[in-house]
mmCIF file of C-alpha atoms and ligand atoms in Angstrom:
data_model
loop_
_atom_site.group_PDB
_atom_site.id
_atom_site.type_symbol
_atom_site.label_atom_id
_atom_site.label_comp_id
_atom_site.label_asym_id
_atom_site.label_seq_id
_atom_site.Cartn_x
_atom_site.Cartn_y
_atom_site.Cartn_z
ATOM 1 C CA UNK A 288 0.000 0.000 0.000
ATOM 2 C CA UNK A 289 0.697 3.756 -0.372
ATOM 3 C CA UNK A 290 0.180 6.516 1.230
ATOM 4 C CA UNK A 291 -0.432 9.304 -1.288
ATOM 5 C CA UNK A 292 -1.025 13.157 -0.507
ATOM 6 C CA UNK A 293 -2.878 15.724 -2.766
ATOM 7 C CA UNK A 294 -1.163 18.840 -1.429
ATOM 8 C CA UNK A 295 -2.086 21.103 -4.775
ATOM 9 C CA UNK A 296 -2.777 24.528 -4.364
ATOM 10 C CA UNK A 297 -1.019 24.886 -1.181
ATOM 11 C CA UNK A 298 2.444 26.725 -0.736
ATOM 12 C CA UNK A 299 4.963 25.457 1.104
ATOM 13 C CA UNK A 300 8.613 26.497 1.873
ATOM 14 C CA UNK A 301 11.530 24.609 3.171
ATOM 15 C CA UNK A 302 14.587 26.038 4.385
ATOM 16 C CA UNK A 303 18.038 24.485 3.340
ATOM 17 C CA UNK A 304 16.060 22.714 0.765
ATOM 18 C CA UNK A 305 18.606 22.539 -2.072
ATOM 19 C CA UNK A 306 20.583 19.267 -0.050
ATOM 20 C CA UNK A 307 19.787 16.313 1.560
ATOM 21 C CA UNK A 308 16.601 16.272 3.704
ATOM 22 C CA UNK A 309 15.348 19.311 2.665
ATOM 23 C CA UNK A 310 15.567 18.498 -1.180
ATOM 24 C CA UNK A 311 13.950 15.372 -0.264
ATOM 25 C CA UNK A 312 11.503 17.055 1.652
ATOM 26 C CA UNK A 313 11.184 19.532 -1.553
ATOM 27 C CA UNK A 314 10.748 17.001 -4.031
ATOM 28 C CA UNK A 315 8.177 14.598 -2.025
ATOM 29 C CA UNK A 316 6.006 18.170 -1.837
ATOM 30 C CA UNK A 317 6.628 19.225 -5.664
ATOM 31 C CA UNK A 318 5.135 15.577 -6.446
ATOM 32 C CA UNK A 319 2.353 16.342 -4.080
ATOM 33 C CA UNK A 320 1.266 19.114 -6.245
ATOM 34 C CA UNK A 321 2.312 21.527 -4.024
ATOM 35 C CA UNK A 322 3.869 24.949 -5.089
ATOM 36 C CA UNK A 323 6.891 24.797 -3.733
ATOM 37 C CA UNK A 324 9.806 27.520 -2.485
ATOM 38 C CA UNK A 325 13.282 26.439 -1.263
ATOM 39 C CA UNK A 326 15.845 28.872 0.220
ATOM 40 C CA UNK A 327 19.816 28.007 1.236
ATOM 41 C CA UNK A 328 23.165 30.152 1.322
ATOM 42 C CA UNK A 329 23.943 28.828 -1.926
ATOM 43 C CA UNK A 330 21.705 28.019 -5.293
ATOM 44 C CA UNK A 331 21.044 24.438 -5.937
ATOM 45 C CA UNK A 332 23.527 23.113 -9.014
ATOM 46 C CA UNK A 333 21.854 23.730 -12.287
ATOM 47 C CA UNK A 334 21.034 20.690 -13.952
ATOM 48 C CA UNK A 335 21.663 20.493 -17.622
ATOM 49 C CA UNK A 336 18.094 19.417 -18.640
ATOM 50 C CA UNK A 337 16.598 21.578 -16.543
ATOM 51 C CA UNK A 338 14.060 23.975 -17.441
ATOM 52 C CA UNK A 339 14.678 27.957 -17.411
ATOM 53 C CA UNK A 340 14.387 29.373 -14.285
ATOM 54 C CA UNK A 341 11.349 30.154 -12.186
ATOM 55 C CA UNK A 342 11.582 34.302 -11.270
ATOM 56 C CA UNK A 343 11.675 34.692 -7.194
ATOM 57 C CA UNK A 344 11.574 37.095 -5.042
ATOM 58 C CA UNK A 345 15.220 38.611 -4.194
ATOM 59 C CA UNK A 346 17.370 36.470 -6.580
ATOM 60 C CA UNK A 347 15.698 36.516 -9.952
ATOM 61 C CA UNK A 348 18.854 34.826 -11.431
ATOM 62 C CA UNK A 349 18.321 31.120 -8.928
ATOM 63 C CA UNK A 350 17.860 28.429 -11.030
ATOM 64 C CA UNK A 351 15.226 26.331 -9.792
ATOM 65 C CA UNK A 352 15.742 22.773 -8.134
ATOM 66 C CA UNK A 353 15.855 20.154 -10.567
ATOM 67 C CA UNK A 354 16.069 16.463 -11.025
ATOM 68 C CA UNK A 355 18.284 14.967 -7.501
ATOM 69 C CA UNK A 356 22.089 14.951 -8.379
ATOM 70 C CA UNK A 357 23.761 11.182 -7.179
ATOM 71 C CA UNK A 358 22.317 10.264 -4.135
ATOM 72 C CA UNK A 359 25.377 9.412 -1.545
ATOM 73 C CA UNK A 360 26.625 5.904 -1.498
ATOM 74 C CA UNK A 361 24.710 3.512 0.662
ATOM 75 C CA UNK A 362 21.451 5.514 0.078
ATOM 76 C CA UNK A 363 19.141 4.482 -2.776
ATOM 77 C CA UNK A 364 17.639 6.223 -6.059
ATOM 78 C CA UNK A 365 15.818 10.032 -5.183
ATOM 79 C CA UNK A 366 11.943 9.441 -5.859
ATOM 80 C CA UNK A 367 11.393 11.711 -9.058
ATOM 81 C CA UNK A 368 10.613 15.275 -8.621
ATOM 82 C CA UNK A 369 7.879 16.753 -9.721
ATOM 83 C CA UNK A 370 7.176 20.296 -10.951
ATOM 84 C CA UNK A 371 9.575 23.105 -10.816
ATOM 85 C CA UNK A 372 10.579 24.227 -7.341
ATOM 86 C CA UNK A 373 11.415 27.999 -6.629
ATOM 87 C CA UNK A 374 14.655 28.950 -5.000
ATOM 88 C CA UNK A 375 15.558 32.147 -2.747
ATOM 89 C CA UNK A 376 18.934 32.890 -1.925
ATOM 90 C CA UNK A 377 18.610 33.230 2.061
ATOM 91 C CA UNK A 378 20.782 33.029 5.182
ATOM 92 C CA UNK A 379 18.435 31.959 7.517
ATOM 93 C CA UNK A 380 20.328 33.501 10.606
ATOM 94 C CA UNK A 381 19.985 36.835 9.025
ATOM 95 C CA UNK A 382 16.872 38.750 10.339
ATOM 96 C CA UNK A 383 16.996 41.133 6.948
ATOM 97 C CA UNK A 384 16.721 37.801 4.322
ATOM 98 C CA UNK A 385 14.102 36.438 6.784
ATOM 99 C CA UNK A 386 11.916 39.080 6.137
ATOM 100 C CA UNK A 387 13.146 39.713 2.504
ATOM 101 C CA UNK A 388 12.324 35.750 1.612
ATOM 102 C CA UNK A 389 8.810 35.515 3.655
ATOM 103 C CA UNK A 390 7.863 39.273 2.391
ATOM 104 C CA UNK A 391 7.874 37.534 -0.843
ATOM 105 C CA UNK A 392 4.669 35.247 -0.221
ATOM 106 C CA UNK A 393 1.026 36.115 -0.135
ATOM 107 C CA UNK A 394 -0.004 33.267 0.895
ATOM 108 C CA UNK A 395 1.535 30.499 3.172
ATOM 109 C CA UNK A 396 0.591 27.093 4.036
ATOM 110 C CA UNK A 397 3.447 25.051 5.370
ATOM 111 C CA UNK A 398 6.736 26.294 6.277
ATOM 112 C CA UNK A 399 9.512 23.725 6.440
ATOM 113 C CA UNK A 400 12.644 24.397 8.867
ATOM 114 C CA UNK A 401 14.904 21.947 7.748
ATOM 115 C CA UNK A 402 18.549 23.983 7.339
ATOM 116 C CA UNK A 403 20.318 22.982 10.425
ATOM 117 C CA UNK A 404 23.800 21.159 11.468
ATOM 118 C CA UNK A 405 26.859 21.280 13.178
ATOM 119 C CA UNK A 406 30.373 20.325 12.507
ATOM 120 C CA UNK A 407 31.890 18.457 15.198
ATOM 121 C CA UNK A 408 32.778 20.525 17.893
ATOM 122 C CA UNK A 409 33.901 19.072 21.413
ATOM 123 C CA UNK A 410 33.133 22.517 23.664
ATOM 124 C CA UNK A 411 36.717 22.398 25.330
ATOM 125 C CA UNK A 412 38.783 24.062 22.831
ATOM 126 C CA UNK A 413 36.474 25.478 19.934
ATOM 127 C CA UNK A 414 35.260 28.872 20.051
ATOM 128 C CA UNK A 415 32.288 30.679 21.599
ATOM 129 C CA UNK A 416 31.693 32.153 18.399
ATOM 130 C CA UNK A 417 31.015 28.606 16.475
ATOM 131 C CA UNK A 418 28.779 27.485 19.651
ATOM 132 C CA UNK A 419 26.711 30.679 18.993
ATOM 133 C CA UNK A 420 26.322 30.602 15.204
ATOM 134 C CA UNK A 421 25.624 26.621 16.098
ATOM 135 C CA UNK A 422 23.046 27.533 18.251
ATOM 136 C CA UNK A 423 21.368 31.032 16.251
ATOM 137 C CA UNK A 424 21.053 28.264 12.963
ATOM 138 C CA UNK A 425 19.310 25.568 14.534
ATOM 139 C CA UNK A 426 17.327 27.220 17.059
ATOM 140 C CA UNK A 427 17.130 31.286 16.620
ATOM 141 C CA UNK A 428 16.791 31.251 12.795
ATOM 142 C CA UNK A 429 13.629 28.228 13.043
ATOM 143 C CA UNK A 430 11.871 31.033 15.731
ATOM 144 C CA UNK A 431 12.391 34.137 13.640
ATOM 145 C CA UNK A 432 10.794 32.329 10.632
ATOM 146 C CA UNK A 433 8.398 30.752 12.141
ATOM 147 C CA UNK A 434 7.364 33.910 13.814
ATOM 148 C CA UNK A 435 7.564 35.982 10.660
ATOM 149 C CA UNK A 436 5.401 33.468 8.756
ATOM 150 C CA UNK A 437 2.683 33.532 11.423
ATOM 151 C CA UNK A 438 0.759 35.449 9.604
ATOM 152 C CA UNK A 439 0.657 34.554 6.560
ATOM 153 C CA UNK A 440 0.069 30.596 8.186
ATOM 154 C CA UNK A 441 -3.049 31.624 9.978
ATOM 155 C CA UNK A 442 -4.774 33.058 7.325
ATOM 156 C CA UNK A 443 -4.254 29.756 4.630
ATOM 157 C CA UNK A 444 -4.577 27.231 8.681
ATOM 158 C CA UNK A 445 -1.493 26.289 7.826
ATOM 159 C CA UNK A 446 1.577 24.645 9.941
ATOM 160 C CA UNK A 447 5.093 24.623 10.936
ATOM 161 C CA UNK A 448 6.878 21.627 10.584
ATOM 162 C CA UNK A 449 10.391 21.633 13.041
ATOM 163 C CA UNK A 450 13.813 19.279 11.529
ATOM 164 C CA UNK A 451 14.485 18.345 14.772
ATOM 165 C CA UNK A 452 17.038 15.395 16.027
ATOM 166 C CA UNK A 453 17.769 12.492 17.938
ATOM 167 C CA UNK A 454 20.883 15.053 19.103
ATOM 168 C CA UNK A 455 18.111 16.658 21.136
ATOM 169 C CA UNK A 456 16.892 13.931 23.115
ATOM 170 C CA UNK A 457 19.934 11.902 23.890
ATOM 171 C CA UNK A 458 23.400 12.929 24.749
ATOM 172 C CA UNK A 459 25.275 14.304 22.003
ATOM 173 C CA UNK A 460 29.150 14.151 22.075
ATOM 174 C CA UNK A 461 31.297 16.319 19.838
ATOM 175 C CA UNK A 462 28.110 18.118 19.046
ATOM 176 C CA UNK A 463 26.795 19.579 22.148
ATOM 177 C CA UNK A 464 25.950 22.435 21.087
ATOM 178 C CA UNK A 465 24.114 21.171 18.338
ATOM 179 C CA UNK A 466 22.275 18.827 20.570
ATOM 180 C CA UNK A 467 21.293 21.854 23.005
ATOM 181 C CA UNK A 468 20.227 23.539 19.929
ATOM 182 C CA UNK A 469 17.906 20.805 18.667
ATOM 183 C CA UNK A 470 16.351 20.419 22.686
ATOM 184 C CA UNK A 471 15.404 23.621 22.269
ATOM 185 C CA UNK A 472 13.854 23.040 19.399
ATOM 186 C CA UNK A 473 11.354 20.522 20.055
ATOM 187 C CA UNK A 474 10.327 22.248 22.948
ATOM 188 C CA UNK A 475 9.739 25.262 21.139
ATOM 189 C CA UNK A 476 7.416 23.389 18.738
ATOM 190 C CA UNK A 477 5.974 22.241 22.171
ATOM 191 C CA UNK A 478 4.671 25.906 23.110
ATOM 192 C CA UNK A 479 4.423 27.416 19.007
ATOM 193 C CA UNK A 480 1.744 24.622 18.758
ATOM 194 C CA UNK A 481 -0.052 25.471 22.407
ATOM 195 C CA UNK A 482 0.426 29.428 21.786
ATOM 196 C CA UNK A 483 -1.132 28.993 18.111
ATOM 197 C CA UNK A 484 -3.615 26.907 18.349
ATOM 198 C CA UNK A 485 -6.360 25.742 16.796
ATOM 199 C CA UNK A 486 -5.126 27.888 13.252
ATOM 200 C CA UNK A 487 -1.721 26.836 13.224
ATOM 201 C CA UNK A 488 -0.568 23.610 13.908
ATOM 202 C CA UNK A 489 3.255 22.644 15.154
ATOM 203 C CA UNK A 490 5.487 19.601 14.961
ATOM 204 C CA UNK A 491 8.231 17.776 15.387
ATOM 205 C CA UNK A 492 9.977 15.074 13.073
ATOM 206 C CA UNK A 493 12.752 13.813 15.025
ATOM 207 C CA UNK A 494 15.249 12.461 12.877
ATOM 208 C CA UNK A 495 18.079 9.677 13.895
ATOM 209 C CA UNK A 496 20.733 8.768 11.874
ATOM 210 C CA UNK A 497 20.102 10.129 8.568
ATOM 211 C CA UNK A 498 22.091 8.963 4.911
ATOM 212 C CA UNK A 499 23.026 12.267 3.117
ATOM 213 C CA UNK A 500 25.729 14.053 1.386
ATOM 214 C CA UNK A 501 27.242 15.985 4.470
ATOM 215 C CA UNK A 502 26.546 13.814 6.832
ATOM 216 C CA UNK A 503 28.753 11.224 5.084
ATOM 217 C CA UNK A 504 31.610 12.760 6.495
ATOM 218 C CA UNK A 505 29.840 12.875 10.006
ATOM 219 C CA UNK A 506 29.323 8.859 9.415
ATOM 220 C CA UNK A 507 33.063 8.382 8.537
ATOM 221 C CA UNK A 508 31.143 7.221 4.741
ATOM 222 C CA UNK A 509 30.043 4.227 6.728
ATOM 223 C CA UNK A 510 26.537 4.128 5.857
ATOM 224 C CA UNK A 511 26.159 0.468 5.840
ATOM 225 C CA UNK A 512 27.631 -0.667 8.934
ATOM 226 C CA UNK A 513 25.838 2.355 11.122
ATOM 227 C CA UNK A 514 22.643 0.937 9.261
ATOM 228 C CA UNK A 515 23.121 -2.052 10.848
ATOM 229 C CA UNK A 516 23.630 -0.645 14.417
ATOM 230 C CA UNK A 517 19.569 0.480 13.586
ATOM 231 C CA UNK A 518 17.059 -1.733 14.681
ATOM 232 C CA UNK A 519 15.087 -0.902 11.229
ATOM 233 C CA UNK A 520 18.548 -1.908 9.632
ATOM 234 C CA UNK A 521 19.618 1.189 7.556
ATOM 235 C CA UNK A 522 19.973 4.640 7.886
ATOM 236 C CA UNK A 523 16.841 7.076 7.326
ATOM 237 C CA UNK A 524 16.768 8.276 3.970
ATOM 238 C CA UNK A 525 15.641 12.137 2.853
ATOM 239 C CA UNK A 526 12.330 9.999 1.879
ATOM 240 C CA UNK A 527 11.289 8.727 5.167
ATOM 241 C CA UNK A 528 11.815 12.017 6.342
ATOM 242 C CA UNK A 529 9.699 13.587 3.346
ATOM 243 C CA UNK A 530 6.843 10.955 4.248
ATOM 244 C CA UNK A 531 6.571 12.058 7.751
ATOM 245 C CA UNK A 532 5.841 15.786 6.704
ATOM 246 C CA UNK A 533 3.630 14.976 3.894
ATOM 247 C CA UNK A 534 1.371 13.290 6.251
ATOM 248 C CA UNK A 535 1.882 16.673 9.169
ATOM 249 C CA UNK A 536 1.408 18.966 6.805
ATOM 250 C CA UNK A 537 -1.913 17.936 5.793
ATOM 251 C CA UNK A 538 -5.258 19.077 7.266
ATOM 252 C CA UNK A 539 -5.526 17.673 10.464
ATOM 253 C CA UNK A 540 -5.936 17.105 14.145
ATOM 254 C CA UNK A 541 -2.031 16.788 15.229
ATOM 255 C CA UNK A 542 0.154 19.323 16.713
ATOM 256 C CA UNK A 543 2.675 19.441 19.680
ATOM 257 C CA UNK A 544 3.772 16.379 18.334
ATOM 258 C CA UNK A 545 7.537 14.436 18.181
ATOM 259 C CA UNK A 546 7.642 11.817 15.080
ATOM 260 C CA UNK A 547 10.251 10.133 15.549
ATOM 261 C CA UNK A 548 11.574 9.225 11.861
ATOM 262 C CA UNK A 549 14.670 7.244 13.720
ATOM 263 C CA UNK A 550 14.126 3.596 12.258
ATOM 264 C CA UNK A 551 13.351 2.047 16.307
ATOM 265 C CA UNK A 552 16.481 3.970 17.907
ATOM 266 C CA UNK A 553 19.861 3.586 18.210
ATOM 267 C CA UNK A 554 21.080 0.556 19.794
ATOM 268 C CA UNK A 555 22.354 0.750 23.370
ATOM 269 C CA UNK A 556 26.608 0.059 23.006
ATOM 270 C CA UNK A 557 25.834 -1.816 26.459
ATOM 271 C CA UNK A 558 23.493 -4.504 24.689
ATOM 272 C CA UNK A 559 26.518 -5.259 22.161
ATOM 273 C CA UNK A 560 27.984 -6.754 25.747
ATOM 274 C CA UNK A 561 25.362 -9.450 25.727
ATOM 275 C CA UNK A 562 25.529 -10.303 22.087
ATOM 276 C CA UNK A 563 26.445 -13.892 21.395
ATOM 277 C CA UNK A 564 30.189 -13.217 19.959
ATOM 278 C CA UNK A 565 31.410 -11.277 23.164
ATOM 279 C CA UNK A 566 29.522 -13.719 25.512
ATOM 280 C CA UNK A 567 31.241 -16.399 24.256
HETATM 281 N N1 LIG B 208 21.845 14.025 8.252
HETATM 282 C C1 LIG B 208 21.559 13.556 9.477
HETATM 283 O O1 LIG B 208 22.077 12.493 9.918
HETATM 284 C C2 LIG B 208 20.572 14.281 10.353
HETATM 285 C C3 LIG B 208 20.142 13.645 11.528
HETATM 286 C C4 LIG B 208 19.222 14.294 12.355
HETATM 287 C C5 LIG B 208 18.738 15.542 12.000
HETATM 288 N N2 LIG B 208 19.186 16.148 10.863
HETATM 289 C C6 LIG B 208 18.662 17.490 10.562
HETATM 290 O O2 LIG B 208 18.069 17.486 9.275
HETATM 291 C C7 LIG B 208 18.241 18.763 8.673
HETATM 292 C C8 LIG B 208 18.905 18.616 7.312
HETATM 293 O O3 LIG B 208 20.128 17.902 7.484
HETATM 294 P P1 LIG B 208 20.990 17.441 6.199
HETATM 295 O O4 LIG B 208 21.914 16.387 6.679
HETATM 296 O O5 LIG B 208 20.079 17.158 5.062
HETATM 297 O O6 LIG B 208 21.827 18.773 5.950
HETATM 298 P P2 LIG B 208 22.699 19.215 4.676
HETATM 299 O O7 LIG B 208 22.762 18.119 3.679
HETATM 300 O O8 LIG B 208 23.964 19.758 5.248
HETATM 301 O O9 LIG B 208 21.864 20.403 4.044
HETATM 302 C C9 LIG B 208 21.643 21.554 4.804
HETATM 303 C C10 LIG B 208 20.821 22.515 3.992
HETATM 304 O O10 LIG B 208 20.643 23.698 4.769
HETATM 305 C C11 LIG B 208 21.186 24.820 4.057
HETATM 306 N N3 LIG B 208 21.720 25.757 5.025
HETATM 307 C C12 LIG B 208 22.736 25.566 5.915
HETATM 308 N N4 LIG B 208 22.957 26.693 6.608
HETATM 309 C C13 LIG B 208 22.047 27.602 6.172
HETATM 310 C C14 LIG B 208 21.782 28.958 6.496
HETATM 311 N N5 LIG B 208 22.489 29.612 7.426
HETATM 312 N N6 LIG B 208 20.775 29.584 5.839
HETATM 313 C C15 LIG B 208 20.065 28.942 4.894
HETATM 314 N N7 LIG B 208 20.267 27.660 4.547
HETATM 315 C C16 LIG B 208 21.261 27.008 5.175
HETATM 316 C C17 LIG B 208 22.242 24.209 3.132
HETATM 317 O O11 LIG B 208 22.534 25.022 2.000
HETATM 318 P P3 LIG B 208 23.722 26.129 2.008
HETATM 319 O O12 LIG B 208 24.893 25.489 2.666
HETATM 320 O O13 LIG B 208 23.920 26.470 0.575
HETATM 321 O O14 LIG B 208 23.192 27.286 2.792
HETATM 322 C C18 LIG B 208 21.522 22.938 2.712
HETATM 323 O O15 LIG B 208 20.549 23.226 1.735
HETATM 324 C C19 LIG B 208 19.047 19.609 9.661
HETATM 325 O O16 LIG B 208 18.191 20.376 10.459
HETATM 326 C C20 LIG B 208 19.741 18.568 10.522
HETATM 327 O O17 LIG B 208 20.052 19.056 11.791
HETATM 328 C C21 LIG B 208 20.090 15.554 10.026
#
């Protein structure tokens, strides 16, 4: 069986949605019907079959997103995309493209914040600086948009749909900052969804250990054998992730909620203590 969404009609933007999750997320919504608006530091790269490019607000020159370059080792073929998707130059952190980006929509139905991350960066011995900028991507910059598109997401009874982590709910070594970050996050979904209510909906997807192009370094490339440490045997793909938003962002009852997209966890390294090979 499955699960298909008619999301036509509806707008929907998705920060850091050139890359990984967020093109995922961007192409699962484009096949949906949706119109849909991408923004990132950086334009996606321009395919050479792609069409010309769709004006947007801001950055009339962006190309739009087209067909998924090669999908990271380990990970399997993108699902096709489907119409064209619009991009907007935008540095999320930065109050003035915030308002530049949403002041470029009428109308609103679902934002996306999906551009997060972290480089690894044990707290003794990096700089404040890095912490902050860590911390003002993946938690200030989701409140200012969110905020900003209030608006515009009451009028349409639209929702906000968080890119949160399994950082944020377990300890997260080498990343902490990242993982405060994410904590934050959910919980701020927590009172968006509470303070908004009943126009605007607010959730969660909580995503474990994800396959994608810059997290391959974060992996060591070892997509396979961290799939197996999953009790759903792989890594999430940008698919799984897409599927879980596709079914928030329609019309519905749920908000306040965490979806865990993690494939049943991460495996305890106590339990490998009992497996058969060290036990014997
Ligand atoms: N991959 C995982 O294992 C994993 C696990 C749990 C949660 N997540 C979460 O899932 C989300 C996506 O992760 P990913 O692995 O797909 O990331 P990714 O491949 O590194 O892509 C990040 C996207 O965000 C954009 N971006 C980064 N900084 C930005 C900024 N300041 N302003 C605007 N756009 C910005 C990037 O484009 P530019 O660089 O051009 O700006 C890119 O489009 C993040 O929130 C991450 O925390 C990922």
């Amino acid at each position: 069986m499955t699960a298909t969404y008619d999301h036509t009609g509806r707008h929907v933007l998705i920060t850091g949605g050139t890359k990984g999750i967020g093109a995922g997320i961007a192409r699962a919504f484009a096949a949906a019907g949706a119109t849909v608006t991408v923004c990132a530091r950086t334009p996606p790269p321009v395919p050479s079959s792609s069409p010309p490019p769709v004006p947007s607000p801001g950055s009339s020159s962006d190309p739009p997103l087209g067909p998924p370059s090669s999908p990271p080792s380990g990970s399997p073929p993108s699902p096709a995309p489907g119409g064209p998707v619009r991009f907007v130059r935008a540095d999320v952190r930065d109050p003035e493209d915030v308002e530049r980006l949403l002041g470029g929509f009428s109308r609103l139905d679902v934002l996306v914040n999906n551009a997060g991350g972290s480089p690894h960066a044990p707290l003794a011995g990096s700089s404040p600086r890095l912490h902050a900028r860590v911390i003002e991507l993946n938690l200030v910059a989701p409140l200012l948009l969110s905020q900003r598109a209030h608006p515009l997401l009451k009028d349409a009874g639209g929702s906000v749909i968080m890119i949160g982590s399994s950082s944020g709910v377990r300890p997260s070594p080498g990343t902490s900052a990242y993982g405060a970050a994410k904590a934050g996050l959910h919980h701020l979904a927590a009172c968006l969804a509470a303070e908004w209510a009943p126009e605007v909906r607010v959730n969660t997807v909580v995503v474990g250990l994800a396959a994608t192009e810059n997290a391959a370094g974060h992996y060591g490339g070892a997509f396979e054998q961290v799939g197996a440490t999953i009790p759903a045997g792989r890594m999430a793909r940008p698919e799984d992730v897409a599927a879980a938003c596709l079914w928030l962002a329609a019309p519905g009852y749920v908000t306040g909620a965490q979806i865990q997209v993690h494939g049943g966890g991460e495996t305890p390294a106590w339990s490998w203590l009992t497996s058969a090979e060290i036990a014997r």
